[in-house]
Amino acid sequence: MARSPWQDTTVRTDVLVVGAGPAGLALTLMLLRSGVRVVLAERSTAFRRDFYGEILQPGGQQLLDQLGVLDGARRRGARALAGFQVLDGDKVLLDIDYGRLPAPHNTLLALPQPHLLHELLAACGRLPGFTYLDGHRISALTEQDGRCTGAEVTRLGTRRVRIRASVVVAADGRFSKTRALAGIDAGRGEAFDHDVAWFTLPAPGRATGRVRVHRAGPAAVLVHDTHPDRLRLGWTLPHGSWHRAAAAGIGAIKRELADALPQFADLLHEHLRGLGDLTLLDVFAASARTWTRDGLVLVGDAAHTHGPLGAQGINLALQDAAVLHPVLVGALAAGDVRRERLAAFETARRPVCDAVTRMQRLQAKAFFGAGGRPAAFVRARAASVITRSSLGARITARIAYGPTPVAVGTALFTANAAPGGQGSGRAA
């Protein structure tokens, strides 16, 4: 009989987290510090994939500070940004100054996601009860009497790991394989009328110190500094129009972008060489029809997906982790991982995430919408009120911290799971 090429392993744990993004890693760290055993399965190795969102709001910074990882992530390389502006030509339509918020978290932070993920992973690796399976893709969920009891993950077609867990957490992003395996619909909706083509440009000495949206006819361009000495740009164009733009060629695209950003025309012409330098992000909103089942929870983009406007993605992911953490600790302690108990997470977070989607729709219509001169006048008047009034300070705080501020449940951290312990480490 021919020998099977598969190397089979069975691992038992308290929680299996699928996906080592901000939500998955932050949740893993919180659970480990609460004495919970965690297996973290991540399909990539060394986080070799494209990351678009890297703007961290003050609310997310505060949570990472409470976890003790913010300073380390910043030391890996980051850029503090004073606020957010919307411009039409040389005219500033909206100027949201984050300096109006209380210190120390009174800036936006352009933090490359790999820097954040590596810092979180290093913190997890210093704790007991941690197993990291990088390069492993989820291939099946296991069930018993309708309850999720774990999963199978595979690596490069040669290794199968069967993981037995009390709870499986799907933290594997907007196109979650775990969610699909559970038969849960993503709940996608075409809430936005724009797509975004992302790219970066080397820009030594050209830092702007802010996140800026430059209106340019039916399109807009988002620009912010990023580490090291680069600009990240998001060309926002009408939904479905990318194919026409691509057909016109890179020369036409560079001319259009240079018209919108004359101050960076030299960088565009020198460094934007082909269509391969731009990556199209499919912008949509989604909210899965349920986020919980017996023994299963969806978190972050796997549960709800948002557009890039307002830089809410990482904030929401970290807040999800902080809210889910005490729910899971309590459920595991009670030996009750039924949907009814886990649903406390969804009850708390779904209204917040729905509110963010509504806010992003309003923002998109207000600053990217059409309507000619009357609409432009109304937008300018509204922006002036937001920029100069106390209402603007309240709106800034809401964007920075979310409709409902969240804190890490540090009271659940246990002495024997303090930072610096010996973790079980990586499973090669």
Coordinates of C-alpha atoms in Angstrom, one line a residue:
M1 CA 0.0 0.0 0.0
A2 CA 1.3 3.4 -0.9
R3 CA 2.2 5.7 2.0
S4 CA 0.0 8.8 2.3
P5 CA 1.9 12.0 1.6
W6 CA 0.1 13.7 4.5
Q7 CA 1.7 14.2 7.9
D8 CA -1.3 14.2 10.3
T9 CA -1.2 15.8 13.7
T10 CA -4.0 16.4 16.3
V11 CA -3.8 19.4 18.7
R12 CA -6.2 20.2 21.5
T13 CA -6.7 23.7 22.8
D14 CA -9.3 26.1 24.3
V15 CA -9.7 28.5 21.4
L16 CA -8.7 28.2 17.7
V17 CA -8.2 31.6 16.1
V18 CA -8.1 31.5 12.3
G19 CA -6.3 34.6 10.8
A20 CA -3.4 36.6 12.3
G21 CA -4.7 40.0 11.4
P22 CA -5.2 42.8 14.0
A23 CA -8.4 41.2 15.4
G24 CA -7.0 37.7 15.5
L25 CA -3.7 38.6 17.1
A26 CA -5.1 41.1 19.6
L27 CA -7.7 38.6 20.7
T28 CA -5.1 35.9 21.0
L29 CA -2.9 38.1 23.2
M30 CA -5.8 39.0 25.5
L31 CA -6.9 35.3 25.8
L32 CA -3.3 34.2 26.5
R33 CA -2.9 36.8 29.3
S34 CA -6.2 35.4 30.8
G35 CA -4.7 31.9 31.0
V36 CA -6.6 30.6 27.9
R37 CA -4.8 28.2 25.5
V38 CA -4.9 29.4 21.9
V39 CA -3.9 27.9 18.6
L40 CA -3.5 30.7 15.9
A41 CA -3.6 29.5 12.3
E42 CA -2.5 31.9 9.6
R43 CA -2.3 31.1 5.9
S44 CA 0.6 33.4 5.1
T45 CA 4.2 33.2 6.3
A46 CA 6.0 36.3 7.6
F47 CA 2.9 38.3 6.7
R48 CA 3.8 38.4 3.0
R49 CA 0.7 39.9 1.6
D50 CA -0.6 43.3 0.6
F51 CA -1.9 45.5 3.3
Y52 CA -4.0 48.6 2.5
G53 CA -5.2 49.9 5.8
E54 CA -2.6 51.2 8.1
I55 CA -4.1 54.4 9.7
L56 CA -4.7 53.8 13.4
Q57 CA -7.2 56.0 15.1
P58 CA -6.7 57.1 18.8
G59 CA -9.2 54.5 20.0
G60 CA -7.1 51.7 18.5
Q61 CA -3.9 53.2 19.8
Q62 CA -5.4 53.3 23.3
L63 CA -6.2 49.6 23.2
L64 CA -2.7 48.7 22.0
D65 CA -1.3 50.8 24.7
Q66 CA -3.4 48.9 27.3
L67 CA -1.9 45.7 25.8
G68 CA 1.6 47.1 26.1
V69 CA 2.5 46.8 22.5
L70 CA 2.0 50.3 21.0
D71 CA 5.4 51.7 21.8
G72 CA 7.2 48.6 20.4
A73 CA 5.1 48.8 17.2
R74 CA 5.9 52.5 16.8
R75 CA 9.6 51.8 17.2
R76 CA 9.5 49.5 14.2
G77 CA 8.5 52.6 12.1
A78 CA 5.5 54.8 12.0
R79 CA 4.3 58.3 11.2
A80 CA 2.2 60.6 13.4
L81 CA -0.4 62.6 11.4
A82 CA -1.9 65.7 12.9
G83 CA -5.4 65.3 11.4
F84 CA -7.6 64.8 8.3
Q85 CA -8.3 67.3 5.5
V86 CA -10.5 67.5 2.5
L87 CA -9.3 69.8 -0.3
D88 CA -10.7 71.1 -3.6
G89 CA -7.7 72.4 -5.5
D90 CA -6.0 74.8 -3.1
K91 CA -9.1 75.3 -0.9
V92 CA -9.4 73.4 2.3
L93 CA -13.0 72.3 2.6
L94 CA -12.6 70.4 5.9
D95 CA -9.9 70.4 8.5
I96 CA -10.2 68.0 11.4
D97 CA -7.5 68.7 13.9
Y98 CA -6.8 65.7 16.2
G99 CA -4.9 68.0 18.5
R100 CA -8.3 68.8 20.0
L101 CA -8.3 65.4 21.5
P102 CA -6.7 64.7 24.9
A103 CA -3.1 63.5 25.0
P104 CA -1.4 61.1 24.6
H105 CA -3.5 59.7 21.8
N106 CA -4.2 62.9 19.9
T107 CA -2.9 62.1 16.4
L108 CA -3.6 59.6 13.7
L109 CA -0.8 57.0 13.3
A110 CA 0.3 55.7 10.0
L111 CA 1.6 52.3 11.2
P112 CA 2.5 49.7 8.6
Q113 CA 0.4 46.6 9.4
P114 CA 3.3 44.2 9.4
H115 CA 4.9 46.3 12.2
L116 CA 1.8 46.0 14.3
L117 CA 1.3 42.3 13.5
H118 CA 5.0 41.3 14.3
E119 CA 4.8 43.2 17.6
L120 CA 1.6 41.4 18.6
L121 CA 2.9 38.1 17.5
A122 CA 6.1 38.6 19.5
A123 CA 4.0 39.4 22.6
C124 CA 2.0 36.2 22.1
G125 CA 5.1 34.1 21.7
R126 CA 6.3 35.1 25.2
L127 CA 3.2 33.6 26.9
P128 CA 2.4 30.0 27.8
G129 CA -0.4 28.1 26.0
F130 CA 0.3 29.5 22.6
T131 CA 0.7 27.5 19.3
Y132 CA 1.3 29.4 16.1
L133 CA 0.6 27.6 12.8
D134 CA 1.8 29.9 10.0
G135 CA 1.4 28.8 6.4
H136 CA -1.7 26.8 7.3
R137 CA -5.0 27.2 5.5
I138 CA -8.3 26.1 7.0
S139 CA -9.8 23.3 5.0
A140 CA -12.7 22.0 7.1
L141 CA -14.7 22.7 10.2
T142 CA -15.6 19.8 12.5
E143 CA -18.9 19.5 14.3
Q144 CA -20.7 17.4 16.8
D145 CA -24.4 17.6 17.4
G146 CA -24.6 20.9 15.6
R147 CA -21.7 22.5 17.6
C148 CA -18.4 23.5 16.1
T149 CA -15.7 21.5 17.8
G150 CA -12.6 22.6 15.8
A151 CA -11.1 22.6 12.4
E152 CA -8.6 21.0 10.0
V153 CA -5.8 23.1 8.6
T154 CA -3.3 22.1 5.9
R155 CA 0.1 23.3 4.9
L156 CA 1.4 23.1 1.4
G157 CA -0.5 19.9 0.6
T158 CA 1.8 17.9 2.9
R159 CA 0.6 18.5 6.5
R160 CA -2.8 18.2 8.0
V161 CA -3.5 19.4 11.6
R162 CA -6.7 18.5 13.3
I163 CA -7.4 21.0 16.0
R164 CA -9.9 20.2 18.7
A165 CA -11.1 23.4 20.3
S166 CA -14.0 24.6 22.5
V167 CA -14.4 27.7 20.3
V168 CA -13.3 28.6 16.8
V169 CA -12.9 32.3 16.0
A170 CA -13.0 33.3 12.4
A171 CA -10.7 36.3 12.1
D172 CA -9.7 35.6 8.5
G173 CA -10.9 38.7 6.8
R174 CA -13.4 40.0 4.3
F175 CA -13.3 36.9 2.2
S176 CA -13.3 34.6 5.2
K177 CA -12.9 30.9 4.3
T178 CA -14.0 29.9 7.8
R179 CA -17.3 31.8 7.4
A180 CA -17.9 30.1 4.0
L181 CA -17.2 26.7 5.5
A182 CA -19.8 27.5 8.2
G183 CA -22.3 28.3 5.5
I184 CA -22.8 31.9 6.7
D185 CA -23.6 34.4 4.0
A186 CA -21.3 37.5 4.0
G187 CA -24.2 39.9 3.6
R188 CA -22.4 42.0 1.0
G189 CA -24.1 45.2 -0.1
E190 CA -22.9 47.8 -2.7
A191 CA -23.1 50.6 -0.2
F192 CA -20.4 52.8 -1.9
D193 CA -20.2 54.2 -5.4
H194 CA -16.4 54.2 -5.6
D195 CA -13.4 51.8 -5.9
V196 CA -9.9 52.6 -4.8
A197 CA -6.6 52.0 -6.6
W198 CA -3.8 52.0 -4.1
F199 CA -0.1 52.7 -4.7
T200 CA 2.9 54.2 -2.9
L201 CA 5.6 56.6 -4.0
P202 CA 9.1 57.3 -2.6
A203 CA 8.9 60.8 -1.2
P204 CA 12.0 61.8 0.9
G205 CA 11.4 65.3 2.4
R206 CA 7.8 65.6 1.0
A207 CA 5.8 64.6 4.1
T208 CA 2.5 66.3 4.5
G209 CA 1.9 65.5 8.2
R210 CA -1.8 64.8 7.6
V211 CA -4.3 62.5 5.8
R212 CA -5.7 64.4 2.9
V213 CA -8.4 63.8 0.4
H214 CA -8.0 65.8 -2.8
R215 CA -11.3 66.2 -4.7
A216 CA -10.8 66.0 -8.5
G217 CA -14.0 66.1 -10.5
P218 CA -15.9 62.7 -10.2
A219 CA -12.8 61.2 -8.5
A220 CA -10.7 61.9 -5.5
V221 CA -7.2 61.0 -4.3
L222 CA -6.3 60.1 -0.7
V223 CA -2.7 60.9 0.3
H224 CA -0.9 60.3 3.6
D225 CA 2.7 59.8 4.8
T226 CA 3.9 56.3 5.6
H227 CA 7.1 54.8 6.8
P228 CA 9.8 55.1 5.6
D229 CA 9.7 58.4 3.6
R230 CA 6.9 57.4 1.3
L231 CA 3.5 58.5 0.4
R232 CA 0.5 56.1 0.2
L233 CA -2.1 57.2 -2.3
G234 CA -5.6 55.9 -2.9
W235 CA -7.1 57.0 -6.2
T236 CA -10.9 56.9 -5.6
L237 CA -12.8 56.6 -8.9
P238 CA -16.4 55.8 -9.7
H239 CA -17.4 52.2 -9.1
G240 CA -16.8 50.0 -12.2
S241 CA -14.7 52.5 -14.1
W242 CA -11.3 51.0 -13.4
H243 CA -11.4 48.9 -16.7
R244 CA -11.9 52.1 -18.7
A245 CA -9.1 53.8 -16.9
A246 CA -6.8 50.8 -17.3
A247 CA -7.6 50.6 -21.0
A248 CA -6.5 54.3 -21.4
G249 CA -3.0 53.3 -20.2
I250 CA -0.7 54.4 -17.5
G251 CA 0.2 57.6 -19.3
A252 CA -3.4 58.8 -19.1
I253 CA -3.7 57.8 -15.5
K254 CA -0.5 59.7 -14.6
R255 CA -1.8 62.8 -16.3
E256 CA -5.1 62.6 -14.5
L257 CA -3.4 62.1 -11.1
A258 CA -0.9 64.9 -11.8
D259 CA -3.8 67.3 -12.5
A260 CA -5.3 66.4 -9.2
L261 CA -1.9 66.5 -7.3
P262 CA 0.3 69.0 -9.1
Q263 CA 2.6 69.2 -6.0
F264 CA 3.5 65.5 -6.6
A265 CA 3.5 65.5 -10.4
D266 CA 7.3 64.9 -10.5
L267 CA 7.0 61.8 -8.2
L268 CA 4.1 60.4 -10.2
H269 CA 5.9 60.7 -13.5
E270 CA 9.1 59.3 -12.1
H271 CA 7.9 56.4 -10.0
L272 CA 4.5 55.3 -11.4
R273 CA 5.7 53.2 -14.3
G274 CA 2.9 50.7 -15.1
L275 CA -0.5 49.4 -14.2
G276 CA 1.1 46.8 -12.0
D277 CA 2.1 49.5 -9.6
L278 CA -1.5 50.1 -8.7
T279 CA -3.7 47.6 -6.8
L280 CA -7.4 47.8 -7.1
L281 CA -9.4 47.5 -3.8
D282 CA -13.0 46.3 -4.3
V283 CA -14.9 48.7 -1.9
F284 CA -18.0 47.3 -0.4
A285 CA -19.9 47.0 2.9
A286 CA -20.9 43.7 4.4
S287 CA -22.4 42.4 7.6
A288 CA -22.8 38.6 8.0
R289 CA -26.3 37.5 8.8
T290 CA -25.1 36.0 12.0
W291 CA -21.8 36.4 13.8
T292 CA -22.2 33.4 16.2
R293 CA -23.0 29.8 16.3
D294 CA -22.5 27.1 18.9
G295 CA -18.7 27.0 19.3
L296 CA -18.1 29.6 16.5
V297 CA -17.6 33.4 16.4
L298 CA -16.9 35.7 13.5
V299 CA -14.8 38.8 14.3
G300 CA -13.4 41.8 12.4
D301 CA -13.8 41.8 8.6
A302 CA -15.1 38.3 8.7
A303 CA -18.2 39.6 10.5
H304 CA -18.4 43.1 9.0
T305 CA -16.6 44.8 6.2
H306 CA -16.3 48.6 5.7
G307 CA -14.9 51.0 3.2
P308 CA -11.6 52.8 3.7
L309 CA -13.1 56.2 4.4
G310 CA -12.5 57.4 7.9
A311 CA -9.8 54.8 8.6
Q312 CA -12.1 52.6 10.7
G313 CA -11.0 49.1 9.8
I314 CA -8.2 48.4 12.3
N315 CA -10.0 50.4 15.0
L316 CA -13.1 48.2 14.7
A317 CA -11.0 45.0 14.6
L318 CA -9.2 45.9 17.8
Q319 CA -12.5 46.9 19.5
D320 CA -14.1 43.6 18.4
A321 CA -11.2 41.7 20.1
A322 CA -11.6 43.7 23.3
V323 CA -15.3 43.1 23.5
L324 CA -15.1 39.4 22.6
H325 CA -12.3 38.7 25.1
P326 CA -14.5 38.8 28.3
V327 CA -17.3 37.0 26.5
L328 CA -15.0 34.1 25.6
V329 CA -13.3 34.0 29.0
G330 CA -16.7 33.8 30.7
A331 CA -18.1 31.2 28.3
L332 CA -15.0 28.9 28.7
A333 CA -15.1 29.2 32.5
A334 CA -18.8 28.3 32.5
G335 CA -18.3 25.4 30.0
D336 CA -21.0 27.0 27.9
V337 CA -20.1 28.0 24.3
R338 CA -23.6 27.9 22.9
R339 CA -24.7 30.6 20.5
E340 CA -26.9 32.2 23.1
R341 CA -24.0 33.0 25.3
L342 CA -21.6 34.0 22.6
A343 CA -24.2 36.3 21.0
A344 CA -23.5 38.9 23.7
F345 CA -20.6 39.9 21.5
E346 CA -22.8 40.4 18.5
T347 CA -25.4 42.3 20.5
A348 CA -22.8 44.7 21.7
R349 CA -20.9 45.2 18.4
R350 CA -23.4 45.0 15.5
P351 CA -25.1 48.3 16.2
V352 CA -21.7 50.0 16.5
C353 CA -20.5 48.6 13.2
D354 CA -23.8 49.4 11.4
A355 CA -23.4 53.0 12.6
V356 CA -19.9 53.2 11.1
T357 CA -21.3 52.0 7.7
R358 CA -24.0 54.7 7.9
M359 CA -21.4 57.3 8.7
Q360 CA -19.2 56.2 5.8
R361 CA -22.1 56.4 3.4
L362 CA -22.8 60.0 4.5
Q363 CA -19.1 60.9 4.3
A364 CA -18.9 59.5 0.8
K365 CA -21.9 61.4 -0.4
A366 CA -20.8 64.6 1.3
F367 CA -17.3 64.8 -0.1
F368 CA -17.2 62.6 -3.2
G369 CA -20.7 63.1 -4.4
A370 CA -22.0 65.0 -7.4
G371 CA -24.6 67.7 -7.5
G372 CA -22.9 70.7 -9.1
R373 CA -22.5 74.1 -7.5
P374 CA -25.4 74.0 -5.1
A375 CA -24.2 70.7 -3.6
A376 CA -20.6 72.0 -3.4
F377 CA -21.9 75.0 -1.6
V378 CA -23.8 72.9 1.0
R379 CA -20.7 70.7 1.5
A380 CA -18.5 73.7 2.0
R381 CA -20.9 75.2 4.6
A382 CA -21.2 71.9 6.5
A383 CA -17.4 71.4 6.5
S384 CA -16.9 74.9 7.8
V385 CA -19.3 74.2 10.8
I386 CA -17.5 70.9 11.5
T387 CA -14.1 72.5 11.3
R388 CA -14.7 75.5 13.6
S389 CA -17.4 74.5 16.1
S390 CA -17.7 72.4 19.2
L391 CA -19.7 70.0 17.1
G392 CA -16.5 69.3 15.1
A393 CA -14.7 68.3 18.3
R394 CA -17.5 65.8 19.2
I395 CA -17.5 64.4 15.6
T396 CA -13.7 64.1 15.8
A397 CA -14.0 62.1 19.1
R398 CA -16.7 59.9 17.7
I399 CA -14.5 59.1 14.6
A400 CA -11.4 58.6 16.8
Y401 CA -13.0 56.3 19.4
G402 CA -16.2 55.1 17.8
P403 CA -19.8 55.5 19.0
T404 CA -19.0 53.4 22.1
P405 CA -15.5 53.6 23.5
V406 CA -14.0 50.2 24.4
A407 CA -11.3 49.2 26.9
V408 CA -9.2 46.0 27.3
G409 CA -10.5 43.8 30.1
T410 CA -7.1 43.8 32.0
A411 CA -8.9 42.7 35.2
L412 CA -9.2 39.3 33.5
F413 CA -5.4 38.9 33.1
T414 CA -4.0 36.3 35.4
A415 CA -0.7 36.3 37.3
N416 CA 0.6 33.1 35.7
A417 CA 0.0 34.5 32.2
A418 CA 2.0 37.7 32.7
P419 CA 4.1 39.0 29.8
G420 CA 7.5 37.3 29.8
G421 CA 6.3 33.7 30.3
Q422 CA 7.5 30.8 28.1
G423 CA 5.1 30.1 25.3
S424 CA 4.7 26.9 23.4
G425 CA 5.7 28.8 20.3
R426 CA 5.6 28.1 16.6
A427 CA 4.6 24.7 15.2
A428 CA 6.8 24.3 12.2

